Structure formats: C-alpha cells, structure tokens
Backbone as a printed PyTorch tensor [residue, N CA C, xyz], in Angstrom:
tensor([[[-59.8260,  -0.6830, -27.8870],
         [-60.4700,  -0.6740, -29.1540],
         [-61.8330,  -1.2650, -29.1930]],

        [[-62.4820,  -0.8270, -30.4440],
         [-63.8660,  -1.3160, -29.9840],
         [-63.9100,  -2.4000, -31.0060]],

        [[-64.7090,  -3.4590, -30.5030],
         [-65.1130,  -4.8940, -31.3690],
         [-64.9350,  -4.3990, -32.7480]],

        [[-65.5380,  -3.3960, -33.4160],
         [-65.6300,  -3.1860, -34.9470],
         [-64.7890,  -2.8460, -35.1930]],

        [[-63.7620,  -1.8930, -34.4430],
         [-62.3490,  -1.7500, -35.0440],
         [-61.4390,  -3.1440, -35.1290]],

        [[-61.6890,  -4.0970, -34.2910],
         [-60.5900,  -5.5640, -34.5230],
         [-61.2910,  -6.1020, -35.5520]],

        [[-62.8310,  -6.2030, -35.8060],
         [-63.1590,  -6.6820, -37.2220],
         [-62.6340,  -6.4970, -38.3270]],

        [[-62.5210,  -4.7360, -38.2220],
         [-62.3340,  -4.5140, -39.7110],
         [-60.9860,  -4.6900, -40.0340]],

        [[-60.2750,  -4.2250, -38.8680],
         [-58.4540,  -4.7700, -39.1480],
         [-58.7440,  -6.7260, -39.4000]],

        [[-59.5560,  -7.2310, -38.9570],
         [-59.4880,  -8.9160, -39.4380],
         [-59.8580,  -8.8790, -40.8280]],

        [[-60.8800,  -8.1610, -40.9740],
         [-61.0730,  -7.9280, -42.3880],
         [-60.1970,  -7.5370, -43.4530]],

        [[-59.5140,  -6.6570, -43.0910],
         [-58.1270,  -6.4330, -43.8580],
         [-57.1050,  -7.3260, -44.2010]],

        [[-56.4460,  -8.0660, -42.9650],
         [-55.8340,  -9.0410, -43.0690],
         [-56.5960,  -9.9860, -43.6940]],

        [[-57.3830, -10.7180, -43.8140],
         [-58.0060, -11.4690, -44.4540],
         [-57.9720, -10.9690, -46.3330]],

        [[-58.1550,  -9.9770, -46.0940],
         [-58.2300,  -9.8080, -47.4640],
         [-56.4690,  -9.4820, -48.2540]],

        [[-55.8500,  -9.2530, -47.3440],
         [-54.4690,  -9.2050, -48.1920],
         [-53.7180, -10.9240, -48.0800]],

        [[-54.2820, -11.1340, -47.1440],
         [-53.4470, -13.0120, -47.0890],
         [-53.1770, -13.8250, -48.3820]],

        [[-54.2580, -13.0240, -49.2370],
         [-53.2130, -14.1110, -50.8480],
         [-52.2770, -13.7220, -51.3250]],

        [[-52.1930, -12.0400, -51.3840],
         [-51.2710, -11.4440, -51.7760],
         [-49.8130, -11.7190, -50.9640]],

        [[-50.0240, -12.1010, -49.6110],
         [-48.5360, -12.3660, -49.0430],
         [-48.4050, -13.9850, -48.8890]],

        [[-48.7190, -14.8650, -49.9720],
         [-48.9900, -15.9890, -50.1380],
         [-47.6010, -16.5310, -51.0760]],

        [[-46.9480, -14.9950, -52.1220],
         [-45.8850, -15.3860, -52.6420],
         [-44.8230, -15.3670, -52.1420]],

        [[-43.9780, -15.6070, -52.9550],
         [-41.9120, -15.8300, -52.9710],
         [-41.7980, -14.8100, -51.9480]],

        [[-41.8890, -13.4860, -51.6640],
         [-41.4360, -12.6860, -50.4290],
         [-41.9430, -12.7660, -49.2630]],

        [[-43.0550, -13.1510, -49.3250],
         [-43.7580, -13.8410, -47.6520],
         [-42.5390, -14.9600, -47.1390]],

        [[-42.5080, -16.0480, -47.9860],
         [-41.8830, -16.8780, -47.5400],
         [-40.3140, -16.4860, -47.0260]],

        [[-39.7440, -15.0990, -47.1200],
         [-38.3430, -15.0450, -46.6470],
         [-37.5630, -14.9760, -48.1600]],

        [[-38.2200, -14.9540, -49.3150],
         [-37.6810, -15.0650, -50.2650],
         [-37.3520, -13.8440, -50.8950]],

        [[-37.1680, -13.7250, -52.3050],
         [-36.9670, -11.9870, -52.9160],
         [-37.1040, -10.7470, -52.3730]],

        [[-36.9350,  -9.5480, -51.9060],
         [-38.0160,  -8.6370, -52.3090],
         [-37.8600,  -7.9900, -53.5460]],

        [[-39.2770,  -7.1710, -53.9300],
         [-39.2220,  -6.7780, -55.1120],
         [-38.0100,  -4.9480, -55.2000]],

        [[-37.6440,  -5.1170, -56.5260],
         [-36.2640,  -4.5180, -56.2450],
         [-36.8820,  -2.4730, -56.2270]],

        [[-38.0490,  -2.4060, -56.3200],
         [-38.6130,  -0.9680, -56.3560],
         [-39.1890,  -0.9410, -54.9910]],

        [[-39.6630,   0.1410, -54.3630],
         [-40.1960,   0.6240, -52.9900],
         [-39.3600,   0.6060, -51.6370]],

        [[-40.0940,   0.6210, -50.5610],
         [-39.4380,   0.7990, -49.1810],
         [-38.9170,  -0.4270, -48.7280]],

        [[-39.6750,  -1.4830, -49.1230],
         [-38.7250,  -2.8620, -48.6900],
         [-37.7390,  -3.1290, -49.1650]],

        [[-37.5730,  -2.7370, -50.6220],
         [-36.3740,  -3.4040, -51.3300],
         [-35.1240,  -2.3130, -50.9250]],

        [[-35.5940,  -1.0440, -50.7000],
         [-34.5770,  -0.0950, -50.3030],
         [-33.9610,  -0.5030, -48.9080]],

        [[-34.9920,  -0.7370, -48.1140],
         [-34.2390,  -0.9180, -46.4960],
         [-33.8170,  -2.2150, -46.5870]],

        [[-33.9550,  -3.0150, -47.5780],
         [-32.9800,  -4.6060, -47.7730],
         [-31.7860,  -3.7330, -48.1620]],

        [[-31.5740,  -3.0320, -49.2240],
         [-30.1430,  -2.8630, -49.4770],
         [-29.4310,  -2.2010, -48.5080]],

        [[-30.2000,  -1.0510, -47.7640],
         [-29.5220,  -0.5000, -46.6690],
         [-29.0130,  -1.1550, -45.4950]],

        [[-29.5340,  -2.1400, -45.4750],
         [-29.4820,  -3.5610, -44.3000],
         [-28.1600,  -4.4360, -44.7110]],

        [[-28.3550,  -4.5360, -46.1410],
         [-27.2720,  -5.2690, -46.5020],
         [-26.0200,  -4.7780, -47.0040]],

        [[-25.8440,  -3.3650, -47.0760],
         [-24.9230,  -2.3840, -46.8200],
         [-23.9930,  -2.2320, -45.8260]],

        [[-25.1990,  -2.3550, -44.3950],
         [-24.5720,  -2.3030, -43.2300],
         [-24.2420,  -3.8530, -43.1230]],

        [[-24.6830,  -4.4320, -43.1110],
         [-24.2630,  -5.8310, -42.7450],
         [-22.5750,  -6.1690, -43.7320]],

        [[-22.1970,  -5.7680, -44.7220],
         [-21.1620,  -5.8410, -45.4950],
         [-19.9770,  -5.2830, -45.0700]],

        [[-20.4320,  -3.9660, -44.6910],
         [-19.3950,  -2.8840, -44.1210],
         [-19.1040,  -3.5000, -42.6500]],

        [[-19.7270,  -4.1450, -41.7960],
         [-19.3540,  -4.7090, -40.2700],
         [-18.5210,  -5.7820, -40.9220]],

        [[-18.9170,  -7.0980, -42.0470],
         [-18.3590,  -8.0470, -42.1440],
         [-16.8600,  -7.4320, -42.4560]],

        [[-16.8280,  -6.3680, -43.4460],
         [-15.5510,  -5.8550, -43.9440],
         [-14.8330,  -5.6380, -42.6200]],

        [[-15.4010,  -4.7030, -41.5210],
         [-14.2110,  -4.2370, -41.0050],
         [-13.7860,  -5.4460, -39.8610]],

        [[-14.5130,  -6.0060, -39.5780],
         [-14.2090,  -7.4360, -38.8410],
         [-12.9870,  -8.2900, -39.1860]],

        [[-13.2950,  -8.4390, -40.6260],
         [-12.1350,  -9.0700, -41.5970],
         [-10.7570,  -8.5780, -41.9630]],

        [[-11.0680,  -7.4050, -42.2600],
         [ -9.9340,  -6.3020, -41.7320],
         [ -9.1580,  -5.9720, -40.4430]],

        [[ -9.8020,  -6.2390, -39.2480],
         [ -9.7300,  -6.2900, -38.2240],
         [ -8.7790,  -7.6420, -37.5980]],

        [[ -9.5960,  -8.4270, -37.9420],
         [ -8.5620,  -9.8560, -37.6270],
         [ -7.6400, -10.0940, -38.5340]],

        [[ -7.4880,  -9.7110, -39.7290],
         [ -5.9290,  -9.3090, -40.5510],
         [ -5.3750,  -8.5090, -39.9060]],

        [[ -5.5280,  -7.6560, -39.3330],
         [ -4.5450,  -6.9150, -38.3750],
         [ -4.0600,  -7.6150, -37.3000]],

        [[ -4.8360,  -8.0100, -36.6460],
         [ -4.5900,  -8.8860, -35.2810],
         [ -3.3090, -10.3900, -35.7000]],

        [[ -3.8770, -10.8000, -36.9090],
         [ -2.6120, -11.6200, -37.4300],
         [ -1.4740, -11.3080, -37.9520]],

        [[ -1.3880,  -9.9300, -38.2190],
         [ -0.3200,  -9.4000, -38.4340],
         [ -0.1720,  -9.9570, -39.7740]],

        [[ -1.0150,  -9.8470, -40.9560],
         [ -0.5370,  -9.7450, -42.2370],
         [ -0.2810,  -8.7970, -42.8850]],

        [[  0.4320,  -8.0920, -44.0330],
         [  0.9270,  -7.0660, -44.4920],
         [  0.3660,  -6.5230, -45.4140]],

        [[  0.3430,  -5.0540, -45.2410],
         [ -0.6890,  -4.1780, -45.8670],
         [ -1.8780,  -3.9210, -44.9810]],

        [[ -1.9160,  -4.1000, -43.9210],
         [ -3.4340,  -3.5830, -43.1410],
         [ -2.6710,  -2.7830, -41.9410]],

        [[ -3.2580,  -1.5300, -41.8140],
         [ -2.8900,  -0.0130, -41.1950],
         [ -4.0440,  -0.0610, -40.0420]],

        [[ -3.4650,  -0.1400, -38.9620],
         [ -4.3070,   0.3430, -37.8680],
         [ -5.1140,   1.2080, -37.6700]],

        [[ -4.4240,   2.3440, -38.9160],
         [ -5.4850,   3.6010, -39.1980],
         [ -6.6410,   3.1540, -40.0080]],

        [[ -6.1570,   2.2550, -41.1230],
         [ -7.0930,   1.8160, -41.7900],
         [ -8.6830,   1.2520, -41.0940]],

        [[ -7.8770,   0.3930, -40.3270],
         [ -8.7060,  -1.0340, -39.6750],
         [ -9.8000,   0.0170, -38.7350]],

        [[ -9.0000,   1.1310, -38.0880],
         [ -9.9910,   2.0290, -36.9860],
         [-10.6970,   2.9070, -37.8100]],

        [[-10.7440,   3.2980, -39.1380],
         [-11.6000,   4.2530, -39.6270],
         [-12.6870,   3.4610, -40.5460]],

        [[-12.5450,   2.0520, -40.7610],
         [-13.4170,   0.9690, -41.3410],
         [-14.4870,   0.8770, -39.6330]],

        [[-13.6250,   0.3660, -39.1280],
         [-14.7820,  -0.1290, -37.9050],
         [-15.5810,   1.0290, -37.2770]],

        [[-15.0780,   2.2620, -37.3930],
         [-15.7540,   3.6030, -37.0630],
         [-17.0270,   3.7260, -38.3380]],

        [[-16.3500,   3.7210, -39.4420],
         [-17.6990,   3.7370, -40.3940],
         [-19.0560,   2.6180, -40.2490]],

        [[-18.4000,   1.2680, -40.0250],
         [-19.2720,   0.4760, -39.3970],
         [-20.0820,   0.5290, -38.2730]],

        [[-19.2600,   1.1200, -37.2230],
         [-20.5610,   1.6490, -36.6380],
         [-21.4460,   2.6360, -36.1370]],

        [[-20.8180,   3.7690, -37.2310],
         [-21.8950,   4.7260, -37.5510],
         [-23.0980,   4.3710, -38.5520]],

        [[-22.6510,   3.0560, -39.2920],
         [-23.6460,   2.8360, -40.2580],
         [-25.2120,   1.9960, -39.4050]],

        [[-24.6950,   1.3690, -38.4160],
         [-25.1340,   0.4050, -37.4360],
         [-25.8650,   1.2630, -36.7470]],

        [[-25.2190,   2.4150, -36.2360],
         [-26.1080,   3.3730, -35.4300],
         [-27.4960,   3.9080, -36.1660]],

        [[-26.9580,   4.3960, -37.4420],
         [-28.3180,   4.9310, -38.3290],
         [-29.0060,   4.2230, -38.4220]],

        [[-28.8170,   2.8930, -39.2300],
         [-29.4480,   1.9380, -39.4550],
         [-30.6190,   1.6900, -38.0620]],

        [[-30.2930,   1.5990, -36.5990],
         [-31.0030,   1.5810, -35.7830],
         [-31.9710,   2.9540, -35.3120]],

        [[-31.4340,   4.1050, -35.6190],
         [-32.4250,   5.0830, -35.8230],
         [-33.3510,   4.7020, -36.6840]],

        [[-33.0510,   4.4720, -37.7710],
         [-33.8150,   4.3240, -38.7970],
         [-35.0180,   3.6010, -38.5810]],

        [[-34.4470,   2.1680, -37.7120],
         [-35.6220,   1.3960, -37.3430],
         [-36.5230,   1.5890, -35.9730]],

        [[-36.0060,   2.5600, -35.2800],
         [-36.6860,   2.8920, -34.4950],
         [-37.4200,   3.9900, -34.6240]],

        [[-37.4480,   5.0860, -35.6670],
         [-38.1140,   5.7720, -36.1370],
         [-39.8620,   5.1210, -37.0630]],

        [[-39.2230,   4.1010, -37.7410],
         [-40.0570,   3.3380, -38.3240],
         [-41.1590,   2.5960, -36.9460]],

        [[-40.3980,   2.0940, -36.1020],
         [-41.6030,   1.1390, -35.0490],
         [-41.8480,   2.4670, -34.5450]],

        [[-41.5220,   3.4310, -34.2910],
         [-42.7620,   4.9290, -33.9110],
         [-43.5650,   5.1240, -34.7510]],

        [[-43.1660,   5.3880, -35.9980],
         [-44.0940,   5.6510, -37.0620],
         [-45.5630,   4.6200, -36.6980]],

        [[-45.4360,   3.6390, -36.8660],
         [-46.0200,   2.2780, -37.1120],
         [-46.9080,   2.3010, -35.9320]],

        [[-46.0120,   2.6240, -34.6520],
         [-46.9830,   2.7610, -33.1630],
         [-48.0660,   3.9320, -33.3440]],

        [[-47.5420,   5.0500, -33.9200],
         [-48.2640,   6.5070, -34.1800],
         [-49.9830,   5.8330, -35.0690]],

        [[-49.1000,   5.3000, -35.9100],
         [-50.4110,   4.6810, -37.0340],
         [-51.4930,   3.7570, -36.4120]],

        [[-50.9370,   3.3310, -35.5030],
         [-51.8270,   2.2930, -35.2040],
         [-52.6630,   2.4030, -33.8490]],

        [[-52.2670,   4.0400, -33.2500],
         [-52.9200,   4.2070, -31.9330],
         [-53.7360,   5.6490, -32.9500]],

        [[-53.9250,   5.4020, -34.0610],
         [-54.5140,   6.5080, -34.7370],
         [-56.3430,   6.0110, -34.5000]],

        [[-57.0900,   6.5710, -33.7810],
         [-58.5620,   6.3100, -34.1320],
         [-59.1580,   5.8630, -35.3540]],

        [[-60.2560,   5.0540, -34.6610],
         [-60.9300,   4.3430, -36.3480],
         [-61.9780,   5.1450, -37.3430]]])
C-alpha cells in the first residue's frame, strides 16, 4: 500500500472521528434504521432464542411439568440454526470488508 493511500485513509478517519464521539460510539443505542440497527436486532433475536432454548432445556433437566423433550429439541435446533446463520452472515460481512479494503485506491 502506498504512503499516499495510507495518508488518504488517515484523513478520512480524522474527518469521521467527530461523528463517532456520539452515544453510539460508546456502545450506546444503535439507530433504529440502517444496516447497523438491523444487524443489532438480528443478533438480539439469536441471543434470545439461545437463552430461551437453554432455559427450556434446564427446565426439562430439572423435571418441571409441561416441558416436553420434543419441544426442547426443536427449540435447541432452532437456536443452533439461527446461530449458524448469524455466523455465515458475519463471515460474508468480513469477506466483503476484506474485498473492499483490498481494492486499489
């Protein structure tokens, strides 16, 4: 990578730095619209599905009434599929980012 390209990227980062000082940069709320908001909602749904399946499996292990093995297995499979889907989306995002970063300036 040429020095001019590095300097160009640094200038862009410096120009964007003031915008990143808001609450979203500090791990706060992500705006409702846009890609980041949709990604956050998807990750939250995956996390909720995993936590729900784990809680249901624990309830079955403890012998609580009304918890059937087939429901536990189906929920665990749904959570696993959701996680694998999220993992594949992450891989595609990283791949796209790497392709963009490898483009000539």
